[in-house]
XYZ file of C-alpha atoms in Angstrom:
471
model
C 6.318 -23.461 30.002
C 3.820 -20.270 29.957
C 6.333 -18.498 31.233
C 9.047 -19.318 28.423
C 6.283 -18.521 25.626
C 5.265 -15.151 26.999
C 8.636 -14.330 28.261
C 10.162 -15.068 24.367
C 7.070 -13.860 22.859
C 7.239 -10.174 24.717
C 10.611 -9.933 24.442
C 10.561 -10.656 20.634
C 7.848 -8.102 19.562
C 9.332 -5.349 21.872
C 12.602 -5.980 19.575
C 10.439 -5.537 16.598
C 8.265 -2.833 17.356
C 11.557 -0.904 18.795
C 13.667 -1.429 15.241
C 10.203 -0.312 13.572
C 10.107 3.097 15.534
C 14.104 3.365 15.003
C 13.208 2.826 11.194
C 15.579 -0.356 11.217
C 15.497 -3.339 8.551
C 13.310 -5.720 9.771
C 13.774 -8.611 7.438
C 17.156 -10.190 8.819
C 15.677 -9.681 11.895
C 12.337 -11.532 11.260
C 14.161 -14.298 10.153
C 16.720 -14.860 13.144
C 13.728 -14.090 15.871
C 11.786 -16.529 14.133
C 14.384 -19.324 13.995
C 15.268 -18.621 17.764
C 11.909 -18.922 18.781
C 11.380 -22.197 16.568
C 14.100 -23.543 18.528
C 12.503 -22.720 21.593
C 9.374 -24.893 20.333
C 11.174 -27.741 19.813
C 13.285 -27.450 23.341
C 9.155 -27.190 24.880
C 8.552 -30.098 22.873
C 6.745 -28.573 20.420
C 7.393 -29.355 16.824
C 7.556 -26.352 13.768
C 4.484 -24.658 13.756
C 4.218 -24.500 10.082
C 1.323 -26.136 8.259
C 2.022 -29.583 6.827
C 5.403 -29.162 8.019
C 8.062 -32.087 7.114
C 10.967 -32.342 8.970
C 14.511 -33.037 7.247
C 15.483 -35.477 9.811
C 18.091 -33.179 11.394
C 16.349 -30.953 13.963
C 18.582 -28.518 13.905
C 18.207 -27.734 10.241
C 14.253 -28.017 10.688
C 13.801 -24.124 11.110
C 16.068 -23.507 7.755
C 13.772 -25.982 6.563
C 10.947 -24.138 6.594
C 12.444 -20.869 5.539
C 12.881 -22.593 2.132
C 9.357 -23.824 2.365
C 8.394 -20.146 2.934
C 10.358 -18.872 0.329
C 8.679 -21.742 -2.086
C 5.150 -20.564 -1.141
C 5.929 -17.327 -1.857
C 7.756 -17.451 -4.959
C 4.466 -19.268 -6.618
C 1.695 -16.603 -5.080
C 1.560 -13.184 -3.671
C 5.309 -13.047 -3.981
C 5.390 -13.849 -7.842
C 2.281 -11.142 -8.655
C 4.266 -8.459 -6.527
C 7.047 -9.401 -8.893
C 5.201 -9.238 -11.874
C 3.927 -5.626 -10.663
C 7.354 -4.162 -9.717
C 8.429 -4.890 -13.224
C 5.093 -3.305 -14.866
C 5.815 -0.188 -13.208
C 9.629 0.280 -13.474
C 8.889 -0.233 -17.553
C 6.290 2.437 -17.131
C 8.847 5.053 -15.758
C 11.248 3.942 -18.299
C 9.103 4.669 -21.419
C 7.726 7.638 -19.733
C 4.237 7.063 -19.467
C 3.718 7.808 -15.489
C 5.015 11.083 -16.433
C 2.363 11.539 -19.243
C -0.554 10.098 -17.419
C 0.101 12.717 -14.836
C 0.651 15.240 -17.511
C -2.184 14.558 -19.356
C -4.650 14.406 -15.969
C -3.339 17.386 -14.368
C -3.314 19.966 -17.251
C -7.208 20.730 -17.241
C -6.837 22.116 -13.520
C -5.797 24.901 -15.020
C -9.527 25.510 -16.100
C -10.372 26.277 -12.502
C -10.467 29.572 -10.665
C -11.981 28.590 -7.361
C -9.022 27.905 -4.719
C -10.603 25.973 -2.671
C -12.461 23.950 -5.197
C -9.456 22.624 -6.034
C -8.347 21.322 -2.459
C -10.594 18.227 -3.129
C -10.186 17.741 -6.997
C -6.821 17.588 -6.364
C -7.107 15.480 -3.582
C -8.957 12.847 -5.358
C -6.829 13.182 -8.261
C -3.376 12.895 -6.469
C -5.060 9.567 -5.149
C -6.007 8.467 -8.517
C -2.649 8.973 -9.951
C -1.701 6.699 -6.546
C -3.071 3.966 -9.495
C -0.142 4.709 -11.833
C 2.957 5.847 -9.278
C 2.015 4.160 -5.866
C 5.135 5.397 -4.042
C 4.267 8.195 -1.985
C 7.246 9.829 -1.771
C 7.301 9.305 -5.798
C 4.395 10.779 -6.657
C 4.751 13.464 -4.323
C 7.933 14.267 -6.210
C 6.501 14.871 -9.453
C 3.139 16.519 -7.787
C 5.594 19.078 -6.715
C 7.103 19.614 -9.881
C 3.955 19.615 -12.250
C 1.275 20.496 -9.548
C 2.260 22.512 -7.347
C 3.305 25.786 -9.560
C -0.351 25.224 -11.096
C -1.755 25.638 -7.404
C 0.236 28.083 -6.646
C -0.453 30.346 -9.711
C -3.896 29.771 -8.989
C -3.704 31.343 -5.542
C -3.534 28.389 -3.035
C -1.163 29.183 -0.324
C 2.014 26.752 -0.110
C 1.007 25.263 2.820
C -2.331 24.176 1.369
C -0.665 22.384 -1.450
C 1.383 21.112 0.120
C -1.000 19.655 2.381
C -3.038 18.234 -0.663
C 0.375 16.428 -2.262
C 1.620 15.021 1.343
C -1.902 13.081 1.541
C -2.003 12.395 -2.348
C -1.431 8.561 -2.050
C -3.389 6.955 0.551
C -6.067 4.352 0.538
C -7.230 4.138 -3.527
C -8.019 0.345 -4.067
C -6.561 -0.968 -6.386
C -5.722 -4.742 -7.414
C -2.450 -3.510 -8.150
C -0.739 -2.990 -4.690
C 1.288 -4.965 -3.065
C -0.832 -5.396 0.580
C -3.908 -6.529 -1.123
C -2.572 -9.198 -3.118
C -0.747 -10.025 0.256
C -3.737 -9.791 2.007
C -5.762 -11.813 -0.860
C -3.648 -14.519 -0.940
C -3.877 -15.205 2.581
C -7.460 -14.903 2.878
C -7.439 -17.152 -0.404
C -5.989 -19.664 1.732
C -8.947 -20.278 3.781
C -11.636 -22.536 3.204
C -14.416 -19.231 3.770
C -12.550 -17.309 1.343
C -11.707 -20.352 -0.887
C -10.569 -18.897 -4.223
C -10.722 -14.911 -3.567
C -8.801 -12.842 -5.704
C -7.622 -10.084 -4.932
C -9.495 -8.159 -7.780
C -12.374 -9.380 -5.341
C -10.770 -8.329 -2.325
C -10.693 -4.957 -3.764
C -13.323 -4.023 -5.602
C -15.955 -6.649 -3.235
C -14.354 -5.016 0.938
C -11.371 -2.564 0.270
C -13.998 -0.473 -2.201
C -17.086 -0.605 -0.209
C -14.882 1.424 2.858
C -11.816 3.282 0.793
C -13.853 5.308 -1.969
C -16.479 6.602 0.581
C -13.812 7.316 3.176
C -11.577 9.235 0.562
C -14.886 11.416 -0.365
C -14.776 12.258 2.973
C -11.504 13.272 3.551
C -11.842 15.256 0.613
C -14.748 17.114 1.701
C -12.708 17.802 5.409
C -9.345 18.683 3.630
C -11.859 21.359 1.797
C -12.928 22.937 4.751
C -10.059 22.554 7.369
C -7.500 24.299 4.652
C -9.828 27.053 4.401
C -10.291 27.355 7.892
C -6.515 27.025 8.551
C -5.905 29.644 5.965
C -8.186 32.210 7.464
C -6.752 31.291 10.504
C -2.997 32.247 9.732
C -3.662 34.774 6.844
C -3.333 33.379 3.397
C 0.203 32.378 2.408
C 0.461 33.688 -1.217
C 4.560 33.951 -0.761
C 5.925 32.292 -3.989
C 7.631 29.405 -2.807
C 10.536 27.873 -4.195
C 10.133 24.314 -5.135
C 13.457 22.046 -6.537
C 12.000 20.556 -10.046
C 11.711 17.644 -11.533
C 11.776 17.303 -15.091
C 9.275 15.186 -16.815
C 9.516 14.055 -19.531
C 6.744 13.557 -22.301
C 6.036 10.945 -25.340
C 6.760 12.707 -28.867
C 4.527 12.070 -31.358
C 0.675 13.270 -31.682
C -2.547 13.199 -29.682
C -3.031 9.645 -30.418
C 0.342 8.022 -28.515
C -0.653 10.569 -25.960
C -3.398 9.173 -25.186
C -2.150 5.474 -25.351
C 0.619 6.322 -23.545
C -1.376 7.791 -20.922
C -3.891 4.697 -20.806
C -0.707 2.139 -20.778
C 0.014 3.009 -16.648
C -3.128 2.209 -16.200
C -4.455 -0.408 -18.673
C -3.895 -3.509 -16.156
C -6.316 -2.168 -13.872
C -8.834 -1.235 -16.430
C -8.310 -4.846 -18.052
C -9.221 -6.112 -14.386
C -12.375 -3.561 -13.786
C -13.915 -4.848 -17.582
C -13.472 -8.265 -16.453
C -15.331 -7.674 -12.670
C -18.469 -6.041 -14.013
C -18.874 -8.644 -16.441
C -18.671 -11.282 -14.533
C -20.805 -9.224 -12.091
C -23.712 -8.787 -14.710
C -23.477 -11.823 -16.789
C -22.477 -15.030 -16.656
C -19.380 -15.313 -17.691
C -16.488 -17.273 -15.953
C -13.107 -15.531 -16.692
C -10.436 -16.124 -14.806
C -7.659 -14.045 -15.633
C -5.190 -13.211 -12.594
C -3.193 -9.649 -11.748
C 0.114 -11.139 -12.924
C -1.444 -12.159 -16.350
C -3.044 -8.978 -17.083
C 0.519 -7.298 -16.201
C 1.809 -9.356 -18.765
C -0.706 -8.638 -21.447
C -0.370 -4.837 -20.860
C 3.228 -5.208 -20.909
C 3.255 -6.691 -24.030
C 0.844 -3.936 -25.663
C 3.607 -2.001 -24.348
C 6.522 -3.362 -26.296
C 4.052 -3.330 -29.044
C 3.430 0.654 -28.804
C 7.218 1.064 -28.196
C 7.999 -0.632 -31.786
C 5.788 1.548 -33.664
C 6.648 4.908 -31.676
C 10.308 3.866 -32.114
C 10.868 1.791 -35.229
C 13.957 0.463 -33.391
C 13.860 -2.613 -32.406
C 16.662 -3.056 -30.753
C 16.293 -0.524 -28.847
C 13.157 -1.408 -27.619
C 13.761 -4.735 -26.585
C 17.165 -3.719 -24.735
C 14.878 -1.437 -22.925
C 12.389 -4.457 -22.102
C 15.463 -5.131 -19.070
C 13.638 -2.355 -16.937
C 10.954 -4.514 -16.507
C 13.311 -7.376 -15.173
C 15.195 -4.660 -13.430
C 11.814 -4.137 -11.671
C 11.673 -7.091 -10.941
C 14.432 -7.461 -8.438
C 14.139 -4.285 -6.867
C 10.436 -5.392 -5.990
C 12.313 -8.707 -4.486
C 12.381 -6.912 -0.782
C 8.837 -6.905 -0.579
C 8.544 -10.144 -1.097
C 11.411 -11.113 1.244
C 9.601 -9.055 3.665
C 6.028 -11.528 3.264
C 8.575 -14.049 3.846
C 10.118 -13.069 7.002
C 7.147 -12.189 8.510
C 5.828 -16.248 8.030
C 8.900 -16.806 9.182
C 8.768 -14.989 12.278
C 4.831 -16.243 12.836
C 5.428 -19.639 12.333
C 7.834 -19.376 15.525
C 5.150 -17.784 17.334
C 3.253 -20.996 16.264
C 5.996 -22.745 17.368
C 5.967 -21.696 20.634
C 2.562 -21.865 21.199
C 1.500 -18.239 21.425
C -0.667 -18.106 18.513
C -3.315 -21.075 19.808
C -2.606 -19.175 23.463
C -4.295 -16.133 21.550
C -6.564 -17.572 19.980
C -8.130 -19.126 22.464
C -8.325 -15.620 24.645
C -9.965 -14.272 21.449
C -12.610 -16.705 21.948
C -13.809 -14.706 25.271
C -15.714 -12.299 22.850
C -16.878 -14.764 20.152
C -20.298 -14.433 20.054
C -20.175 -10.820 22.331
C -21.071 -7.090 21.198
C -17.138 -6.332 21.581
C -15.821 -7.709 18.179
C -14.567 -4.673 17.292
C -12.311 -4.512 20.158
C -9.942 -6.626 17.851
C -9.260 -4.224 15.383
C -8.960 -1.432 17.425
C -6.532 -2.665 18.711
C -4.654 -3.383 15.804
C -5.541 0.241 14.259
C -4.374 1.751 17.587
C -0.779 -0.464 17.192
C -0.888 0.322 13.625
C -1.235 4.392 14.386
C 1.295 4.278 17.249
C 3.671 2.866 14.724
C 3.244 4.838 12.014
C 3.074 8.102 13.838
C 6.399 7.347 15.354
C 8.292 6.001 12.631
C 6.461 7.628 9.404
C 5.783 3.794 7.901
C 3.686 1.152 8.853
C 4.325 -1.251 5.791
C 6.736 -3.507 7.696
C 4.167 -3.771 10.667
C 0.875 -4.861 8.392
C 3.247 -7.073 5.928
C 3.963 -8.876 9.353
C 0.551 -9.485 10.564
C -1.147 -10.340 7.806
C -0.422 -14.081 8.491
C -1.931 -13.751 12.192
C -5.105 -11.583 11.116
C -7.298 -14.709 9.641
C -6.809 -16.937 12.927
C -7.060 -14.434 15.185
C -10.744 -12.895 13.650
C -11.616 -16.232 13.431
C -11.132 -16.953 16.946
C -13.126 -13.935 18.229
C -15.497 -14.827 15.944
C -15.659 -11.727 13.620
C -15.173 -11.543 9.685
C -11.560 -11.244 8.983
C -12.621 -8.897 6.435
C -13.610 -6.373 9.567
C -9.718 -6.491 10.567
C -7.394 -6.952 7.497
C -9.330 -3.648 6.120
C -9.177 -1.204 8.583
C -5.533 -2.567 9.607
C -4.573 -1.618 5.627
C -6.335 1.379 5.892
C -5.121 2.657 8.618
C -1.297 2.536 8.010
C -1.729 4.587 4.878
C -4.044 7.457 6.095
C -1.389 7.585 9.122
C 1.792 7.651 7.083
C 0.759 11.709 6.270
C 0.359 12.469 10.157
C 4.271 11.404 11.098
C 6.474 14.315 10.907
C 9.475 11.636 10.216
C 7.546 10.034 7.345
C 9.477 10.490 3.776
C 6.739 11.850 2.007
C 6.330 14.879 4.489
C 9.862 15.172 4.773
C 10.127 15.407 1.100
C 6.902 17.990 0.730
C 7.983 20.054 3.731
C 12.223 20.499 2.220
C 10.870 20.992 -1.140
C 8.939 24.534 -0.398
C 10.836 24.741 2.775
C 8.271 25.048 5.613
C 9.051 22.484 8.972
C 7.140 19.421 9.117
C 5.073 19.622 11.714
C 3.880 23.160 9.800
C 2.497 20.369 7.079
C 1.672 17.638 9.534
C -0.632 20.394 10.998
C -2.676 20.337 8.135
C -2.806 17.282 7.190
C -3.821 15.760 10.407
C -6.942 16.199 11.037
C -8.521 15.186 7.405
C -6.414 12.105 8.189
C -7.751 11.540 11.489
C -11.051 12.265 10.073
C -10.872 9.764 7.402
C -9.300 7.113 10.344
C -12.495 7.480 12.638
C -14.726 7.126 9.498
C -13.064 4.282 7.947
C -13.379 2.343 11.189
C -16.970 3.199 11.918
C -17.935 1.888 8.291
C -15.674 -1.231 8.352
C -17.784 -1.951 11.941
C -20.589 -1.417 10.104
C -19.953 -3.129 6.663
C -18.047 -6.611 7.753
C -18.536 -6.732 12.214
């Protein structure tokens, strides 16, 4: 029997991890590995290894059984906030306020003569504006179009921009992305973490390793652009960059600045409500997906006045349903990946693991655990440019397999989070350095060159700290 669960197990994640490198949809693959291996557990003798599983009667419907009850469980938790969020930010590009939000924070770089100065303001602020457009390849889009001819008139060579804009979205926490509600809602599932939000998630763990480790990267990206710089001679060759036009709110400085607050004003809702209930004691609980729907309305709200039209408005109220479904893959993805665990479960591998993660419960090496996961994480990232399939698909093993080495789950689901996005800038196949290196037409690896090593920096530190904060 050992021999069928290792021999299905291995052959199952080398099918994975290959399609992952080959940058291959994962989901329909997830499922139909999953069901197979189900299968397998009940040919073993094993029943469906999800929790408080009911069987239909017919055993051969069973693992279609608990796709549905996947899909169920989903559909009422992290799947229905990720939802909720895909529709907040598709109205946002719709009524334009990403594009004034960047406008509005980018236009006082202007102010500042020092080059290199700006290599970690820019940094910092490419990562802040991660907040309001968390697609990399996005934001690095529009960086390009509104940032980079600032930097370049300025004096920074192309490379050195472009470096800056490649790493511009990595590890800001923020309530708002999709992984930690993901990752909340799991931990939320277990009795230790009983009622975790994922407001606490990020602003209790991700915040205590992601703000110190981006202070360092910006500090490293300072010094190794200078260096690299000096190195080649400074590139001050004007470089051709293909546009984007954004477009800004009419009207005065006062929808300006609401318009520029409106990207934004979930997370700010959410940050108002943490410190009071940190300094007082108040008890309100108001969730991601209801603050999305509060600043959503205040949206509508500012679109009436700013339009007088309301037809117009509300017809353009559909982007936010639009958003909706085309945030639907993610969610399929969380989905899959349960699916494809619980036939791990199935089969017996999970409780097989766990209880060979019990040989260093209690030992000095708990951080062997998420090195390895950091190390998987890097090798697929590196190779295939993304790592978001990989972490959505292991955040359902991470709890029981900390807990059976005996570490803080906290110490694994960070750095495992962390990791993937600091990494995505090192792969010369990932979009985002794709789309930076065509757009001022230098190769790849002549941009994964300098971005590597205040990524690799900020990798080392962010695991040393999470050891240090959560082991």
């Amino acid at each position: 029997m050992d021999i069928i669960m290792y021999g299905s197990a291995i052959l199952a994640i080398i099918i994975i991890v290959y399609m992952l490198i080959k940058q291959m949809d994962i989901k329909i693959t997830l499922f139909f590995i999953g069901i197979v291996l189900m299968f397998i557990g009940l040919g073993m003798g094993n029943g469906i290894g999800a929790k408080g599983f009911e069987s239909s009667g017919a055993v051969w419907l069973d693992p279609l059984v608990a796709i549905a009850d996947q899909f169920k469980s989903s559909l009422t938790s992290a799947g229905f906030i990720i939802l909720i969020l895909g529709g907040y930010t598709a109205y946002m590009s719709y009524i334009n306020a990403n594009d004034v939000t960047v406008n509005v924070l980018t236009k006082p770089l202007g102010k500042i003569k020092s080059v290199y100065i700006l290599v970690p303001v820019v940094f910092l602020l490419g990562n802040l504006l991660s907040l309001v457009i968390p697609s990399a390849s996005n934001l690095a889009i529009i960086l390009l179009a509104t940032l980079f001819p600032v930097l370049k008139k300025a004096g920074m060579s192309t490379l050195s921009a472009a470096a800056i804009i490649a790493t511009s979205a990595t590890i800001v926490p923020t309530p708002m992305g999709g992984d930690n509600v993901a990752v909340a809602t799991e931990l939320a599932q277990h009795a230790a973490f009983a009622g975790l939000t994922v407001t606490d998630y990020v602003f209790r763990y991700h915040a205590l390793v992601s703000i110190p480790t981006l202070l360092v990267m910006a500090v490293v990206h300072y010094f190794w652009q200078k260096r690299m710089d000096k190195k080649m001679g400074v590139d001050t060759e004007h470089a051709e960059v293909e546009l984007k036009d954004v477009k800004l709110v009419e009207g005065g400085k006062l929808f300006t600045t609401v318009y520029a607050l409106l990207p934004v004003l979930p997370i700010v809702f959410l940050i108002v409500i943490f410190i009071l209930q940190s300094v007082s004691d108040m008890t309100i609980n108001i969730s991601v997906e209801v603050v999305a729907l509060l600043s959503f309305a205040i949206a509508i709200v500012c679109e009436l006045i700013r339009k007088k039209n309301a037809k117009q408005v509300l017809d353009g109220t559909e982007h936010f349903f639009k958003g909706m479904g085309s945030a639907v893959p993610i969610v399929v993805l969380l989905v899959a990946a349960s699916v494809f665990v619980t036939g791990l479960k199935s089969i017996g591998l999970i409780e097989s693991l766990e209880t060979a993660m019990t040989g260093i419960h209690g030992s000095s090496l708990g951080f062997i655990l998420p090195l390895i996961l950091v190390a998987l994480t890097a090798l697929i990232v590196i190779l295939s440019g993304s790592g978001t399939a990989l972490f959505y698909s292991m955040i359902p093993l991470l709890v029981p397999l900390a807990n059976a080495a005996g570490i803080n789950p906290i110490a694994v689901t960070v750095p495992m989070g962390l990791a993937g996005n600091l990494l995505r800038a090192v792969s010369p196949v990932a979009a985002v350095v794709l789309i930076v290196a065509g757009s001022v037409k230098k190769n790849p690896i002549e941009i994964v060159k300098r971005t590597s090593v205040p990524m690799l920096v900020g990798v080392v530190f962010m695991f040393i700290l999470s050891m240090i904060v959560f082991l």
